[in-house]
CSV table of C-alpha atoms in Angstrom, one decimal:
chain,number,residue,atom,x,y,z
A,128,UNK,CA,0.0,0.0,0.0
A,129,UNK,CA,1.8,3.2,-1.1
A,130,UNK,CA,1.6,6.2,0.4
A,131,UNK,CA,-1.6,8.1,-0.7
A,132,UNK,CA,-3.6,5.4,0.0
A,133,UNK,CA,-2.8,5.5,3.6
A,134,UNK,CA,-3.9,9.0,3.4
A,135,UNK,CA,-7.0,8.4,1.9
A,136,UNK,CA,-7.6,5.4,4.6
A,137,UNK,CA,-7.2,8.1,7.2
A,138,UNK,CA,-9.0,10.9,5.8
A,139,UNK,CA,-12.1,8.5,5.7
A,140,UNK,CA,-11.6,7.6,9.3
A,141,UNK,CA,-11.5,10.8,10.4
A,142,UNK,CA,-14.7,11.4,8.1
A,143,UNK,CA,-16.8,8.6,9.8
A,144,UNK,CA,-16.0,10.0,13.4
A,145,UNK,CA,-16.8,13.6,12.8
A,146,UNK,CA,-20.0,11.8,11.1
A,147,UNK,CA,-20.5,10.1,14.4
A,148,UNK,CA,-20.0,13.2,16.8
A,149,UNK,CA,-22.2,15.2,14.6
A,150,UNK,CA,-24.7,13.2,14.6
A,151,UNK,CA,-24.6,12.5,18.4
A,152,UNK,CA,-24.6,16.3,18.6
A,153,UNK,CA,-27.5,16.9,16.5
A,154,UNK,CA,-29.9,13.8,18.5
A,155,UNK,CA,-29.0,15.7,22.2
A,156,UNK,CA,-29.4,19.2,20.8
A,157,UNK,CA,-33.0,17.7,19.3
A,158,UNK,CA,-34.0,16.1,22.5
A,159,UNK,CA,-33.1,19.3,24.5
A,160,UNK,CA,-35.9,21.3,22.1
A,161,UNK,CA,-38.3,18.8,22.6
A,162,UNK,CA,-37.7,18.4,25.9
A,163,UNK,CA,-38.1,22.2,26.8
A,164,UNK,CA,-41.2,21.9,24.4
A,165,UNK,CA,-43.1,19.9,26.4
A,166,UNK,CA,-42.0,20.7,29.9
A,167,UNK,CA,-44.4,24.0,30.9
A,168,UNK,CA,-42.7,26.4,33.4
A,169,UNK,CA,-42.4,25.9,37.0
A,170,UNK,CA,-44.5,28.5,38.8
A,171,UNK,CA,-43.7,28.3,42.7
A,172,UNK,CA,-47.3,28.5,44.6
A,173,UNK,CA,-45.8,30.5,47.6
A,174,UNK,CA,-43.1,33.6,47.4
A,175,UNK,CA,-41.5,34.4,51.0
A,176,UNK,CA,-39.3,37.5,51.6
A,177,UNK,CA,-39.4,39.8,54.8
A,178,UNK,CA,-39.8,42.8,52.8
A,179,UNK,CA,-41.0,43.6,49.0
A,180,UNK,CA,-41.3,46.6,46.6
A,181,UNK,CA,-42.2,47.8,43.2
A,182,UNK,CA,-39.7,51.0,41.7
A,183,UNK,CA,-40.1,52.8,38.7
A,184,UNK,CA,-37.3,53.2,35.8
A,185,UNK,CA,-35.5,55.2,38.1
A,186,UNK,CA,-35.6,53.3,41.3
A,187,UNK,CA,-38.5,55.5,43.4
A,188,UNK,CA,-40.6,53.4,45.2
A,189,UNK,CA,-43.7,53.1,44.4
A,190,UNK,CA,-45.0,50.1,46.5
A,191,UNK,CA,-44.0,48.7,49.4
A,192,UNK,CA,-44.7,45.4,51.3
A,193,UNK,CA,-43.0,45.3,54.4
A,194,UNK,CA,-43.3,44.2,58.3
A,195,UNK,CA,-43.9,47.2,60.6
A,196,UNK,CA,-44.7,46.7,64.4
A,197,UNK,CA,-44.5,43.3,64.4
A,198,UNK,CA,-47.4,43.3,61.8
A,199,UNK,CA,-47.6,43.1,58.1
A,200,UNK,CA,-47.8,46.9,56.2
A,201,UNK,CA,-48.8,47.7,52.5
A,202,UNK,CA,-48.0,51.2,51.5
A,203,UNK,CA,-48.4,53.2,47.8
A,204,UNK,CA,-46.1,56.3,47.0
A,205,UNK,CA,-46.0,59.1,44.2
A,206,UNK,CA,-42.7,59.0,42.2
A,207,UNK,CA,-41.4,61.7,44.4
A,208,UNK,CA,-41.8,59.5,47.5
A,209,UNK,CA,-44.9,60.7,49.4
A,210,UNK,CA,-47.3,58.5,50.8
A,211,UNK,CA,-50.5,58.3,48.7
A,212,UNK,CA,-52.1,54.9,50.6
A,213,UNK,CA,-51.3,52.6,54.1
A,214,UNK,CA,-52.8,49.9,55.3
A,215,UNK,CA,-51.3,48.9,58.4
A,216,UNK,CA,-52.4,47.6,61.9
A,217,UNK,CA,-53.6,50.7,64.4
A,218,UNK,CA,-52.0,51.1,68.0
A,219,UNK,CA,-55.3,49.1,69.2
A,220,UNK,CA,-54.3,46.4,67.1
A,221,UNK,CA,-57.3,46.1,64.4
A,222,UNK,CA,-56.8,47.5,60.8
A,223,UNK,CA,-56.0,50.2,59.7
A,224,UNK,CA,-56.4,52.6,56.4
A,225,UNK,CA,-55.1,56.1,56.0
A,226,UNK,CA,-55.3,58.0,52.5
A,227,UNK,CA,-53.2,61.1,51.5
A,228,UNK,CA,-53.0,64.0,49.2
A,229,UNK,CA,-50.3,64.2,46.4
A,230,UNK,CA,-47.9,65.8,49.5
A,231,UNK,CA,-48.7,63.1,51.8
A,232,UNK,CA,-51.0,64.7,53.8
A,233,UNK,CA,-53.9,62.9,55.7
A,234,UNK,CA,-57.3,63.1,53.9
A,235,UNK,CA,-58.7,60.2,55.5
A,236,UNK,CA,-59.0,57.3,57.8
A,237,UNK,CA,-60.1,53.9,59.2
A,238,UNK,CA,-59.5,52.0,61.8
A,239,UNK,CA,-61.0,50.8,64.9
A,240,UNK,CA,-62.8,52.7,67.6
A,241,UNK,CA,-60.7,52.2,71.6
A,242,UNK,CA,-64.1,50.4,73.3
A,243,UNK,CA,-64.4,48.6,69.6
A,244,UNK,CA,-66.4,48.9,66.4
A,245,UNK,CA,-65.4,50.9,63.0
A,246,UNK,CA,-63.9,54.6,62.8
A,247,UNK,CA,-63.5,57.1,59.9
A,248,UNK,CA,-62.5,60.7,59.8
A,249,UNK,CA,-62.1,63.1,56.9
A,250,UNK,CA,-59.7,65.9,57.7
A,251,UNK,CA,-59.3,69.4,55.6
A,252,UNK,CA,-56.7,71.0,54.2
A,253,UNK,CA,-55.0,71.8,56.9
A,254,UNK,CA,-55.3,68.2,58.8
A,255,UNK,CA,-58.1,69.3,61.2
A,256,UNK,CA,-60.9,66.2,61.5
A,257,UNK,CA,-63.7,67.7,60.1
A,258,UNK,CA,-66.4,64.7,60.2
A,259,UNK,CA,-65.9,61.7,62.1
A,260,UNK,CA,-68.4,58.9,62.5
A,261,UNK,CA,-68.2,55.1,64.3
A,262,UNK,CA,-69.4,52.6,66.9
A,263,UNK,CA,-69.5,53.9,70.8
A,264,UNK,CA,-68.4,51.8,73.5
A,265,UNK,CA,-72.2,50.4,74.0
A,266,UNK,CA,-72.0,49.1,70.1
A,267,UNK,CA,-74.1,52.2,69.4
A,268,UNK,CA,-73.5,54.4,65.9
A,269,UNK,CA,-72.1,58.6,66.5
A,270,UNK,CA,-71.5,61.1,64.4
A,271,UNK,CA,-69.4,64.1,64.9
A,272,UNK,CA,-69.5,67.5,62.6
A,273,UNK,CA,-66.5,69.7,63.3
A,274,UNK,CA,-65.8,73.1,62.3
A,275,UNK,CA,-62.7,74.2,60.1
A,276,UNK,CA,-60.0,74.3,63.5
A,277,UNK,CA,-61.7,70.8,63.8
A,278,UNK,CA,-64.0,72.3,66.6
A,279,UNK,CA,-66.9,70.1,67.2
A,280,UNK,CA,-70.2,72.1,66.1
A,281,UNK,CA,-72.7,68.9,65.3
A,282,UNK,CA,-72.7,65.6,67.4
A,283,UNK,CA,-75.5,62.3,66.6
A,284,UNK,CA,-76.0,59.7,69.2
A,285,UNK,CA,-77.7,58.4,71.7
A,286,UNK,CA,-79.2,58.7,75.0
A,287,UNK,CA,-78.1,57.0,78.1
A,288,UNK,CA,-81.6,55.4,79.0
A,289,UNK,CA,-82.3,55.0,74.8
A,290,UNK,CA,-83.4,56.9,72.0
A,291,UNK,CA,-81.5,59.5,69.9
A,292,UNK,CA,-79.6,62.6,70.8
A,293,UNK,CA,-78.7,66.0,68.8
A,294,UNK,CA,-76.6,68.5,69.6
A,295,UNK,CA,-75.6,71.9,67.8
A,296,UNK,CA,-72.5,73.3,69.4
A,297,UNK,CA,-70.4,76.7,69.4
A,298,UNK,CA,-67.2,77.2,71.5
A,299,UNK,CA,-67.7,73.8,72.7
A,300,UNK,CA,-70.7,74.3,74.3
A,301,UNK,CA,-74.1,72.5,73.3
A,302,UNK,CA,-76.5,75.4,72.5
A,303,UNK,CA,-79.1,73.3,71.6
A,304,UNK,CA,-80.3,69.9,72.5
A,305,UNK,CA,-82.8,67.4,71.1
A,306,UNK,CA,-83.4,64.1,72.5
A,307,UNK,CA,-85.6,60.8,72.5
A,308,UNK,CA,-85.6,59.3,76.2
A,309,UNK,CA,-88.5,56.7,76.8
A,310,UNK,CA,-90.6,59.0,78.1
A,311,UNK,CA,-90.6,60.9,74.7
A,312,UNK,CA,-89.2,64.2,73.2
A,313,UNK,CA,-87.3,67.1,74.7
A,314,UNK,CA,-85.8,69.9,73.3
A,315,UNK,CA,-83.5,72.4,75.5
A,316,UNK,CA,-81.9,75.5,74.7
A,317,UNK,CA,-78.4,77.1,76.5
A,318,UNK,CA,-76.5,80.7,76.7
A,319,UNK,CA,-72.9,80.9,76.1
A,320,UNK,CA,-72.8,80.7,79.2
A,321,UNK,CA,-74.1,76.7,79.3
A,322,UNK,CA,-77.1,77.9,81.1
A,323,UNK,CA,-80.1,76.4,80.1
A,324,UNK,CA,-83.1,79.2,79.4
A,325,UNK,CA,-86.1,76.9,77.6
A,326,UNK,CA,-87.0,74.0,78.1
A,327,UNK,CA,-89.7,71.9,76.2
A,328,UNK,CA,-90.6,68.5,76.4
A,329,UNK,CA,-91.8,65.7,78.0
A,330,UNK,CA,-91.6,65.1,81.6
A,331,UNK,CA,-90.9,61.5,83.8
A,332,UNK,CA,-95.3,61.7,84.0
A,333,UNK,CA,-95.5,61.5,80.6
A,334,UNK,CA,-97.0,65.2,81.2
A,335,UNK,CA,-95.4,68.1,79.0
A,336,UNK,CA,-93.7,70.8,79.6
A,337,UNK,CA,-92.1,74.5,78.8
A,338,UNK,CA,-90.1,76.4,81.2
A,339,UNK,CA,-88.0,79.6,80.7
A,340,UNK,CA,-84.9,80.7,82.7
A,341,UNK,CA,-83.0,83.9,83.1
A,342,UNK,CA,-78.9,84.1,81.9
A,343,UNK,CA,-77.8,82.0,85.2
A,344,UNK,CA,-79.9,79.4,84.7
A,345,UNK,CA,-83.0,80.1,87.4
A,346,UNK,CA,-86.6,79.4,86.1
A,347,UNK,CA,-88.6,82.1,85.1
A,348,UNK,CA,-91.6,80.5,84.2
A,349,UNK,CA,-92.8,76.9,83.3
A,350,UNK,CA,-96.4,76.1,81.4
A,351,UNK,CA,-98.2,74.1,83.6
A,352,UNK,CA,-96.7,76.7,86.9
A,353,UNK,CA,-96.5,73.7,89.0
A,354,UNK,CA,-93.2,72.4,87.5
């Protein structure tokens, strides 16, 4: 065998094993796509981390999951950081939502009421409550109407011994009263002095009644005389 035909006895050699590692190559990298064909994406069903948020292109926050107190906290923000919603857990422990103006002002809330039951207040613009409404410590509904320094100047609620209760306020001091005992309507007017000086309504004998007072407080006159 001369010379060239050990070359060519080689060359086909080398041939048959780059035929054989090619073709090796080709079955895997087929099997791989088929594989990753049919295999649909693992999803995991639960995500733990101690804290979480979502940033814009620029890295502000704009959401943020976190731990705070002890208790879980979700909070929104405007690109320029200020707080827009929160829902966290109050100092009394229940729930808790406060909303906020594009500065991050309080405009309102919810939350829990100290003897238990729901709470909201609207404030103005300058953070004074101006309405608040919830549950009183006997599971009973009140609602407050407060002036612009957050002065109250309208209260709803109830009476001690049942029925409702209304009372118009100035300086602090309930001008007028209007209530709904058992017995049935009364109606009571003060001074600023928180004298009463009328009185109408119905007595503990079912019997009406109108009196009139001077500016301390001492009766006038009553309709019948004998009360």
């Amino acid at each position: 065998m001369n010379q060239l035909e050990k070359r060519i006895i080689r060359l086909e050699n080398r041939l048959k094993t780059y035929r054989i590692i090619f073709g090796s190559a080709l079955t895997v990298f087929a099997a791989i796509m088929l594989m990753s064909h049919n295999n649909k994406p693992s999803v995991p069903e639960v995500i733990q981390a101690k804290a979480f948020e979502v940033v814009d292109n620029y890295g502000n926050v704009l959401l943020k999951l976190n731990k705070e107190d002890g208790n879980g906290c979700f909070t929104t923000y405007t690109n320029t950081g200020k707080k827009l919603v929160k829902l966290f857990t109050s100092t009394g422990g229940g729930g808790a939502i406060n909303s906020f103006d594009e500065n991050g002002e309080i405009n309102f809330k919810v939350t829990k009421t100290i003897g238990g039951g729901g709470y909201m207040a609207l404030f103005n613009s300058d953070r004074n409550e101006i309405v608040e409404f919830g549950a009183t410590n006997n599971n009973t509904g009140y609602f407050n109407l407060n002036d612009k320094d957050g002065k109250k100047i309208a209260w709803l609620t109830y009476t001690e011994n049942g029925g409702g209760y209304f009372a118009l306020l100035n300086d602090d001091i309930e001008t007028i009263r209007l209530s709904t005992p058992s017995e049935g309507g009364r109606v009571g007017i003060s001074n600023k002095r928180n004298n009463r000086v009328v009185y109408m309504g119905t007595q503990d004998d079912l019997d009406g009644n109108i009196t009139i007072s001077n500016a301390s407080g001492s009766k006038l006159g009553s309709i019948p005389a004998n009360y």
